[in-house]
Amino acid sequence: MNIYQNYRILKKVVIVLLGVTLLTACDSIQAEEKNITKAKILSGDNYGELYDQGKLRTYYLYTPKSYNPDRPMPLVLVFHGDDGNGRSISNVTRFNELADKKGFIVVYPDGIDQKWSLRGNAQGRVDDVSFVNALINHLQQQINIDSHKIYATGFSRGAILTQALACKLPDKISGFASVAGSLPVRLKSNCQPRTSISMLTINGTNDRDVLYEGDDRTQRGALLSISDMVDFWRSHDQCTSSNKSPDFAEDKVKTAIYTGCSGNSEVWQLAVINGGHFWPGGSSTDKNLNKFNANLGLNASETIWNFFQSHSS
């Protein structure tokens, strides 16, 4: 065997060894990346981001102390109102405390410029329904979520987004709760979800921001009246019966529960008598609102979770 043949054999050996080394290194790096991803999701406060529609989006995620990566947990998405953010609505709703008690994950997405957009346009506005879909997919890769128990709720404009999600993402979200919001007039005709929708609505009869009697339907961004909105979901679900809940005094909260609906869905309507634009039972720096809440005795967050627990896909 000449020197040239020895060189060729030695070269092949080096290449094979180098390839094994690189593969081992790559496997090590991938394993490290997986470990890093898991390490990001700890119990308590987590902050995350993702790119969607060319925009960097952010969210605040709370994982309860009981979270076990080997066991899927329900997920509740909570959407803030205009001029709010994920952290601010978490403080108002206190869903974190409830998550620890009941055992679910809660995520509070941030709207761009503290607002939500239901459809994109040429001016660069994003479609936040599409963003929510991307966020759910993103979170399912980060944390062990029960895909049959994903829920959405929101306040004010976040409640309007929740109504839009019921129209457009019923295959991913099992239950919806709208607080101080309604269904946009322009969305009603295009809202034809293929499945039944479990919807809980909470509205103050004296809300000056989201009018209980609804808007002039010709105005931009007009919302349905609360009765029309509830009738829409009742009709969609083909509900056949209703009853008044005895849980709350008639002079404080009027509650109607519509059952006998398709797909075991339900529609709940809670009307807070003389209530304004607020989250019942939520925290506030307004002393008058705190006094009203204390006399009301309604905790919206607990009511919403109890509703969600009864529904899964």
Short mmCIF file of C-alpha atoms in Angstrom, two decimals:
data_model
loop_
_atom_site.label_atom_id
_atom_site.label_comp_id
_atom_site.label_asym_id
_atom_site.label_seq_id
_atom_site.Cartn_x
_atom_site.Cartn_y
_atom_site.Cartn_z
CA MET A 1 0.00 0.00 0.00
CA ASN A 2 1.54 3.31 -1.07
CA ILE A 3 1.57 6.62 0.75
CA TYR A 4 -1.26 8.00 -1.42
CA GLN A 5 -3.56 5.06 -0.53
CA ASN A 6 -2.72 5.49 3.16
CA TYR A 7 -3.62 9.15 2.92
CA ARG A 8 -7.00 8.41 1.30
CA ILE A 9 -7.89 5.85 4.00
CA LEU A 10 -6.81 8.24 6.76
CA LYS A 11 -8.88 11.02 5.18
CA LYS A 12 -12.01 8.84 5.13
CA VAL A 13 -11.52 7.90 8.79
CA VAL A 14 -11.15 11.57 9.77
CA ILE A 15 -14.29 12.52 7.82
CA VAL A 16 -16.32 9.74 9.48
CA LEU A 17 -15.06 10.70 12.93
CA LEU A 18 -15.74 14.36 12.25
CA GLY A 19 -19.26 13.52 11.07
CA VAL A 20 -19.98 11.52 14.23
CA THR A 21 -18.63 14.38 16.34
CA LEU A 22 -20.81 16.93 14.53
CA LEU A 23 -23.90 14.74 14.84
CA THR A 24 -23.24 14.26 18.54
CA ALA A 25 -22.74 18.01 18.94
CA CYS A 26 -25.95 18.75 17.04
CA ASP A 27 -27.90 16.28 19.15
CA SER A 28 -26.44 17.86 22.24
CA ILE A 29 -27.39 21.35 21.06
CA GLN A 30 -30.93 20.23 20.19
CA ALA A 31 -31.33 18.58 23.57
CA GLU A 32 -30.06 21.73 25.22
CA GLU A 33 -32.54 23.83 23.25
CA LYS A 34 -35.38 21.54 24.31
CA ASN A 35 -34.30 21.82 27.91
CA ILE A 36 -34.11 25.59 27.63
CA THR A 37 -37.64 25.70 26.20
CA LYS A 38 -39.00 23.64 29.07
CA ALA A 39 -37.07 25.66 31.61
CA LYS A 40 -38.83 28.85 30.46
CA ILE A 41 -42.19 27.58 31.65
CA LEU A 42 -42.00 27.68 35.42
CA SER A 43 -44.81 27.90 37.94
CA GLY A 44 -45.86 31.48 38.48
CA ASP A 45 -45.16 34.43 36.17
CA ASN A 46 -43.83 33.89 32.65
CA TYR A 47 -43.48 36.34 29.78
CA GLY A 48 -43.32 35.27 26.17
CA GLU A 49 -43.30 36.55 22.62
CA LEU A 50 -43.80 35.33 19.08
CA TYR A 51 -43.82 36.77 15.58
CA ASP A 52 -47.12 36.78 13.74
CA GLN A 53 -48.13 38.64 10.59
CA GLY A 54 -44.76 40.35 10.61
CA LYS A 55 -45.26 41.74 14.13
CA LEU A 56 -43.60 40.87 17.42
CA ARG A 57 -46.38 39.93 19.83
CA THR A 58 -46.11 39.56 23.59
CA TYR A 59 -48.08 37.85 26.33
CA TYR A 60 -48.09 37.23 30.07
CA LEU A 61 -48.55 33.60 31.14
CA TYR A 62 -49.38 32.35 34.60
CA THR A 63 -48.74 28.70 35.44
CA PRO A 64 -50.20 27.36 38.71
CA LYS A 65 -48.02 25.68 41.30
CA SER A 66 -49.77 22.38 40.59
CA TYR A 67 -48.66 22.31 36.94
CA ASN A 68 -47.07 19.00 35.94
CA PRO A 69 -45.41 18.92 32.47
CA ASP A 70 -46.58 15.30 32.12
CA ARG A 71 -50.24 16.17 32.69
CA PRO A 72 -52.29 18.36 30.33
CA MET A 73 -54.03 21.34 31.91
CA PRO A 74 -56.90 23.57 30.77
CA LEU A 75 -55.97 26.96 29.29
CA VAL A 76 -57.91 30.20 29.75
CA LEU A 77 -57.17 33.15 27.44
CA VAL A 78 -58.05 36.55 28.95
CA PHE A 79 -58.23 39.66 26.75
CA HIS A 80 -57.88 43.19 28.10
CA GLY A 81 -59.91 46.22 27.08
CA ASP A 82 -58.64 49.27 25.19
CA ASP A 83 -55.66 51.01 26.82
CA GLY A 84 -54.97 47.95 28.95
CA ASN A 85 -52.48 45.11 28.71
CA GLY A 86 -52.10 41.52 29.81
CA ARG A 87 -50.72 42.36 33.21
CA SER A 88 -53.35 44.99 33.99
CA ILE A 89 -56.29 42.69 33.21
CA SER A 90 -54.69 39.95 35.30
CA ASN A 91 -54.71 42.35 38.27
CA VAL A 92 -58.37 43.23 37.73
CA THR A 93 -59.71 39.71 37.19
CA ARG A 94 -57.49 37.89 39.71
CA PHE A 95 -57.55 34.82 37.53
CA ASN A 96 -54.08 33.88 38.82
CA GLU A 97 -55.44 33.21 42.30
CA LEU A 98 -58.23 31.12 40.82
CA ALA A 99 -55.75 29.24 38.61
CA ASP A 100 -53.82 28.17 41.70
CA LYS A 101 -57.00 27.02 43.44
CA LYS A 102 -58.62 25.22 40.51
CA GLY A 103 -55.64 24.08 38.45
CA PHE A 104 -55.53 25.74 35.06
CA ILE A 105 -53.10 27.81 32.99
CA VAL A 106 -54.03 31.38 32.15
CA VAL A 107 -52.56 33.58 29.41
CA TYR A 108 -53.06 37.31 28.99
CA PRO A 109 -52.10 38.44 25.46
CA ASP A 110 -51.11 42.05 24.73
CA GLY A 111 -52.87 43.96 21.99
CA ILE A 112 -50.78 46.11 19.64
CA ASP A 113 -50.82 49.68 20.99
CA GLN A 114 -53.08 48.31 23.75
CA LYS A 115 -55.93 47.67 21.29
CA TRP A 116 -57.46 44.74 19.41
CA SER A 117 -58.18 44.52 15.71
CA LEU A 118 -60.74 42.07 14.32
CA ARG A 119 -59.49 42.26 10.75
CA GLY A 120 -56.31 43.41 9.05
CA ASN A 121 -56.13 46.06 6.37
CA ALA A 122 -53.75 47.77 3.99
CA GLN A 123 -52.64 50.22 6.69
CA GLY A 124 -50.75 47.44 8.43
CA ARG A 125 -53.34 46.52 11.06
CA VAL A 126 -53.22 42.88 12.02
CA ASP A 127 -56.03 40.35 12.33
CA ASP A 128 -56.09 39.50 16.03
CA VAL A 129 -58.31 36.45 15.50
CA SER A 130 -55.50 35.03 13.38
CA PHE A 131 -53.01 36.06 16.09
CA VAL A 132 -54.98 34.16 18.76
CA ASN A 133 -54.92 31.07 16.56
CA ALA A 134 -51.14 31.40 16.21
CA LEU A 135 -50.76 32.00 19.95
CA ILE A 136 -52.65 28.82 20.83
CA ASN A 137 -50.43 26.83 18.46
CA HIS A 138 -47.35 28.48 19.97
CA LEU A 139 -48.38 27.73 23.56
CA GLN A 140 -49.17 24.11 22.74
CA GLN A 141 -45.52 23.72 21.78
CA GLN A 142 -44.32 25.37 24.99
CA ILE A 143 -46.51 23.84 27.66
CA ASN A 144 -48.78 20.81 28.15
CA ILE A 145 -52.28 22.09 27.36
CA ASP A 146 -55.48 20.05 27.26
CA SER A 147 -56.62 20.81 23.71
CA HIS A 148 -60.20 19.90 24.64
CA LYS A 149 -60.30 22.52 27.39
CA ILE A 150 -59.19 25.82 25.88
CA TYR A 151 -61.38 28.80 26.82
CA ALA A 152 -61.58 32.51 26.03
CA THR A 153 -62.88 35.48 27.96
CA GLY A 154 -62.40 39.21 27.74
CA PHE A 155 -63.44 42.62 28.99
CA SER A 156 -64.86 45.44 26.85
CA ARG A 157 -63.01 45.39 23.51
CA GLY A 158 -61.48 42.12 24.69
CA ALA A 159 -65.03 40.79 25.08
CA ILE A 160 -65.83 41.87 21.53
CA LEU A 161 -62.75 39.95 20.39
CA THR A 162 -64.01 36.96 22.38
CA GLN A 163 -67.31 37.13 20.47
CA ALA A 164 -65.36 37.20 17.18
CA LEU A 165 -63.37 34.15 18.30
CA ALA A 166 -66.63 32.30 18.92
CA CYS A 167 -67.55 33.01 15.30
CA LYS A 168 -64.20 32.06 13.80
CA LEU A 169 -62.31 29.66 16.09
CA PRO A 170 -64.96 27.29 17.50
CA ASP A 171 -62.80 24.31 16.54
CA LYS A 172 -60.04 25.37 18.95
CA ILE A 173 -61.92 27.02 21.81
CA SER A 174 -64.52 25.13 23.86
CA GLY A 175 -66.21 27.96 25.77
CA PHE A 176 -66.51 31.74 25.68
CA ALA A 177 -67.31 34.44 28.24
CA SER A 178 -67.98 38.06 27.30
CA VAL A 179 -67.85 40.73 30.04
CA ALA A 180 -69.07 44.25 29.17
CA GLY A 181 -69.08 43.47 25.46
CA SER A 182 -71.35 42.40 22.61
CA LEU A 183 -71.34 41.08 19.05
CA PRO A 184 -70.50 43.65 16.33
CA VAL A 185 -73.39 44.29 13.91
CA ARG A 186 -71.15 43.85 10.86
CA LEU A 187 -69.91 40.50 12.15
CA LYS A 188 -73.35 38.99 12.77
CA SER A 189 -74.16 38.13 9.15
CA ASN A 190 -70.78 36.43 8.70
CA CYS A 191 -70.87 34.61 12.02
CA GLN A 192 -71.76 31.06 11.08
CA PRO A 193 -69.67 28.69 13.22
CA ARG A 194 -69.97 25.05 12.21
CA THR A 195 -70.42 23.89 15.80
CA SER A 196 -72.59 24.90 18.74
CA ILE A 197 -71.17 27.67 20.97
CA SER A 198 -71.24 27.79 24.76
CA MET A 199 -71.42 31.50 25.61
CA LEU A 200 -71.63 33.33 28.94
CA THR A 201 -72.40 37.06 28.87
CA ILE A 202 -72.16 39.56 31.73
CA ASN A 203 -73.33 43.13 31.14
CA GLY A 204 -74.30 46.11 33.26
CA THR A 205 -77.70 47.58 32.43
CA ASN A 206 -76.27 51.08 32.93
CA ASP A 207 -73.10 50.58 30.86
CA ARG A 208 -72.41 53.81 28.95
CA ASP A 209 -69.55 52.36 26.89
CA VAL A 210 -71.23 49.20 25.65
CA LEU A 211 -74.89 50.20 25.60
CA TYR A 212 -77.30 47.59 26.92
CA GLU A 213 -79.85 48.68 24.32
CA GLY A 214 -77.22 48.54 21.55
CA ASP A 215 -75.96 51.11 19.04
CA ASP A 216 -77.44 52.76 16.01
CA ARG A 217 -76.74 50.02 13.48
CA THR A 218 -75.57 52.51 10.85
CA GLN A 219 -72.69 53.83 12.95
CA ARG A 220 -69.15 52.56 12.56
CA GLY A 221 -68.35 49.70 14.93
CA ALA A 222 -71.98 49.35 16.03
CA LEU A 223 -72.76 46.61 18.56
CA LEU A 224 -75.93 44.55 18.92
CA SER A 225 -78.14 45.14 21.93
CA ILE A 226 -77.51 42.63 24.69
CA SER A 227 -80.89 40.96 24.15
CA ASP A 228 -80.22 40.64 20.39
CA MET A 229 -76.76 39.27 21.05
CA VAL A 230 -78.09 36.63 23.48
CA ASP A 231 -80.92 35.76 21.07
CA PHE A 232 -78.36 35.27 18.30
CA TRP A 233 -76.39 32.67 20.28
CA ARG A 234 -79.59 31.00 21.55
CA SER A 235 -80.84 30.69 17.99
CA HIS A 236 -77.51 29.40 16.71
CA ASP A 237 -77.43 26.72 19.42
CA GLN A 238 -81.13 25.88 18.94
CA CYS A 239 -81.77 26.14 22.68
CA THR A 240 -85.20 24.88 23.69
CA SER A 241 -85.56 25.87 27.35
CA SER A 242 -84.60 28.55 29.84
CA ASN A 243 -84.74 29.18 33.55
CA LYS A 244 -83.87 31.84 36.09
CA SER A 245 -80.97 31.10 38.38
CA PRO A 246 -81.74 31.51 42.11
CA ASP A 247 -78.07 32.17 42.93
CA PHE A 248 -78.37 35.95 42.99
CA ALA A 249 -80.98 38.39 44.24
CA GLU A 250 -83.35 39.59 41.51
CA ASP A 251 -82.70 43.22 42.33
CA LYS A 252 -78.93 42.89 41.84
CA VAL A 253 -78.25 40.38 39.07
CA LYS A 254 -80.84 38.88 36.73
CA THR A 255 -79.64 35.53 35.44
CA ALA A 256 -81.08 33.49 32.58
CA ILE A 257 -79.68 30.10 31.62
CA TYR A 258 -80.66 28.67 28.25
CA THR A 259 -80.36 24.90 27.94
CA GLY A 260 -81.59 22.08 25.73
CA CYS A 261 -79.13 23.39 23.15
CA SER A 262 -77.37 21.45 20.40
CA GLY A 263 -74.11 19.72 21.25
CA ASN A 264 -74.72 20.10 25.01
CA SER A 265 -73.94 23.80 24.68
CA GLU A 266 -75.44 26.48 26.93
CA VAL A 267 -76.00 30.22 26.82
CA TRP A 268 -75.89 32.11 30.12
CA GLN A 269 -76.91 35.75 30.48
CA LEU A 270 -76.13 37.76 33.61
CA ALA A 271 -77.52 41.30 33.71
CA VAL A 272 -76.08 43.45 36.51
CA ILE A 273 -78.86 45.85 37.48
CA ASN A 274 -77.58 49.47 37.37
CA GLY A 275 -74.09 48.13 36.74
CA GLY A 276 -71.68 50.09 34.58
CA HIS A 277 -68.63 49.22 32.49
CA PHE A 278 -66.71 47.00 34.88
CA TRP A 279 -65.58 43.47 35.80
CA PRO A 280 -67.88 42.31 38.63
CA GLY A 281 -65.89 41.22 41.65
CA GLY A 282 -62.66 42.54 40.19
CA SER A 283 -60.08 44.69 41.93
CA SER A 284 -60.28 48.45 41.53
CA THR A 285 -58.88 51.69 42.94
CA ASP A 286 -62.37 53.24 42.67
CA LYS A 287 -63.89 53.23 46.17
CA ASN A 288 -67.44 53.58 44.87
CA LEU A 289 -66.97 50.62 42.53
CA ASN A 290 -65.50 48.54 45.34
CA LYS A 291 -68.55 49.35 47.47
CA PHE A 292 -70.87 48.42 44.59
CA ASN A 293 -68.97 45.16 44.10
CA ALA A 294 -69.17 44.31 47.80
CA ASN A 295 -72.95 44.77 47.78
CA LEU A 296 -73.32 42.90 44.49
CA GLY A 297 -71.78 39.63 45.65
CA LEU A 298 -70.95 38.47 42.13
CA ASN A 299 -67.46 37.27 41.25
CA ALA A 300 -67.26 37.21 37.44
CA SER A 301 -64.02 35.22 37.32
CA GLU A 302 -65.35 32.40 39.51
CA THR A 303 -68.64 32.35 37.59
CA ILE A 304 -66.77 32.17 34.29
CA TRP A 305 -64.55 29.31 35.44
CA ASN A 306 -67.56 27.36 36.75
CA PHE A 307 -69.17 27.83 33.34
CA PHE A 308 -66.03 26.74 31.51
CA GLN A 309 -65.67 23.60 33.61
CA SER A 310 -68.99 22.34 32.30
CA HIS A 311 -67.87 22.49 28.67
CA SER A 312 -65.15 20.78 26.69
CA SER A 313 -64.74 19.81 23.06
#
